[in-house]
C-alpha atoms as one frame of an Amber mdcrd trajectory, in Angstrom:
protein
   2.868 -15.898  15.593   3.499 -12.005  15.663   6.875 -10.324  15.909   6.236
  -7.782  18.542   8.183  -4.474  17.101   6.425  -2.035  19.410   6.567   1.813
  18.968   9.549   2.263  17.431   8.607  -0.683  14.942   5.738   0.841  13.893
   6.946   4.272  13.364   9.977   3.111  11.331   7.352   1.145   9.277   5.579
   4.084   8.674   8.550   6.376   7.888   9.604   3.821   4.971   6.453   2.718
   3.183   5.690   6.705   3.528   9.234   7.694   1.948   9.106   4.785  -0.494
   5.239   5.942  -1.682   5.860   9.746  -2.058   9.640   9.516  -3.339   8.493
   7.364  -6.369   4.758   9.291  -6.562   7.561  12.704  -7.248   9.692  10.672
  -9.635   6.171   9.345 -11.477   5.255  12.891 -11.765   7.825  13.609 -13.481
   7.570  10.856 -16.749   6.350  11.283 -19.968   2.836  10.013 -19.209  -0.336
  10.948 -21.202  -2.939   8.930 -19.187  -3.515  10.571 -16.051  -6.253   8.354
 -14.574  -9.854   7.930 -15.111 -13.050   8.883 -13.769 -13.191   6.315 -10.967
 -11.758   6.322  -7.739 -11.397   7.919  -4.146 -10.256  10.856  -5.015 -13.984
  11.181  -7.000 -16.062   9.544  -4.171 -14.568  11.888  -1.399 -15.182  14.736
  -3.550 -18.517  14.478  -4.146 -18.901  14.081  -0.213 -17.857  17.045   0.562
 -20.259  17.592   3.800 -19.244  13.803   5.048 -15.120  14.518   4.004 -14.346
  13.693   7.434 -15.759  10.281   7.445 -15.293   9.220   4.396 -11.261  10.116
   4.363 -11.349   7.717   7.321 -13.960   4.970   6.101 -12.143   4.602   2.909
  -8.525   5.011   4.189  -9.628   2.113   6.786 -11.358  -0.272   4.640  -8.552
  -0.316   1.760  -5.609  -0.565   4.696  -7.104  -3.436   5.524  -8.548  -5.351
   2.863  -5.442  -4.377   0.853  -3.008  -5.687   3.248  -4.496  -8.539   3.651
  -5.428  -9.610   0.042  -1.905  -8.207  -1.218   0.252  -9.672   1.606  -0.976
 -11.590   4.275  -2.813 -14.140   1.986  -0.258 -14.938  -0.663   2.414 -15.108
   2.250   0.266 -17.370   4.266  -0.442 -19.510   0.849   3.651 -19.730  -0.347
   5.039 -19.667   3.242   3.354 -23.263   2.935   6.676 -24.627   1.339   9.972
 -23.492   0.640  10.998 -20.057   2.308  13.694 -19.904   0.648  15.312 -16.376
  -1.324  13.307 -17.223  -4.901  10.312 -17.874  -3.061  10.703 -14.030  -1.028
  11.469 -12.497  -4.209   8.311 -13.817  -6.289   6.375 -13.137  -3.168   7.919
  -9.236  -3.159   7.648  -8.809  -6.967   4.136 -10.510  -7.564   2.342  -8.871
  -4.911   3.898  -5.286  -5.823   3.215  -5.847  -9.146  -0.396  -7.212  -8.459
  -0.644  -4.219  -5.952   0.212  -1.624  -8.252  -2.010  -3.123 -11.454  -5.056
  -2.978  -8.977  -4.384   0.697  -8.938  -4.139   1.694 -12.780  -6.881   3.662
 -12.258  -4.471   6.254 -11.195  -2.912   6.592 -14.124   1.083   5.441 -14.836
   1.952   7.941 -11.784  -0.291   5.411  -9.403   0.962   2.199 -10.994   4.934
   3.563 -10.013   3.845   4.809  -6.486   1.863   1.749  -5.475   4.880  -0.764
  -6.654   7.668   1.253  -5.054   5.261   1.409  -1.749   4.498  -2.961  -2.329
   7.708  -3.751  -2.285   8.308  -1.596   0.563   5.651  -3.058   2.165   6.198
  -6.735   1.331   9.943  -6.766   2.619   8.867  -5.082   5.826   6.510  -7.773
   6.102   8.454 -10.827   5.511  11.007  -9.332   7.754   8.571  -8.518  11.116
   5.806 -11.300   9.747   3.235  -8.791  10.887   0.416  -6.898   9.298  -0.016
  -4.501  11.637   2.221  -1.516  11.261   1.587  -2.160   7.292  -1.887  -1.455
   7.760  -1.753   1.123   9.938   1.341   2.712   7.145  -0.885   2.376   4.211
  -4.272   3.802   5.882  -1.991   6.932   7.180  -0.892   7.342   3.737  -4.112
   6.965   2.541  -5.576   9.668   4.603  -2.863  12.019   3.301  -3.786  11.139
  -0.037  -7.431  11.569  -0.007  -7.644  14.361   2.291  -5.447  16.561  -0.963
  -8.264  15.154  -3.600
């Protein structure tokens, strides 16, 4: 069953998997890192649309908010939540999926990899806390529109 956590819920959601994304995408930026990302990604397929940016900012912020929540915490909750609940159990759930999160996103380079951990387990704890997907979602696909709209 959902939590309700109204308004307030979902802007404090937003606020910390926001802070938690761009505090550890400035502390990645400044590392020693040599790899920088590769030719694939969303920052590439909103470029070359520049006369759709509009949509395609929203398509693509959309589509990964949701698949990505889902695949990255809904479904592994729903799958361990089966048995135990117990502290261990949380913290695999937080660690995995953040590091699972974050590997899925090497394309970005070692700046991407920090950024999308420190935002998964961010995102995982608010989870397991409210038990709802819905302010995640709605977090990562603002955060996503911030990101692509700068590419």
């Amino acid at each position: 069953p959902l939590e309700p956590i109204g308004l307030g819920g979902f802007a404090f959601t937003l606020f910390v998997l926001a802070f938690s994304y761009f505090l550890a995408d400035r502390i990645a930026h400044t590392l020693p890192a040599r790899y920088e990302g590769s030719s694939f990604g969303y920052g590439i397929a909103v470029a070359s649309l520049v006369n759709f940016k509009y949509i395609a900012v929203i398509y693509l912020a959309a589509t990964a908010a949701v698949v990505e929540e889902v695949v990255f915490r809904g479904l592994p909750w729903l799958y361990l939540s089966k048995g135990d609940t117990g502290t261990i159990r949380k913290l695999f759930y937080v660690v995995f999926t953040s590091f699972i999160f974050a590997a899925t996103h090497s394309e970005q380079g070692l700046v991407g990899i920090v950024s999308t951990f420190a935002y998964g387990v961010a995102a995982a704890m608010l989870f397991l806390r409210t038990r709802n997907l819905y302010p995640v979602v709605f977090s990562h696909f603002v955060i996503d529109v911030f990101s692509f709209w700068s590419k």
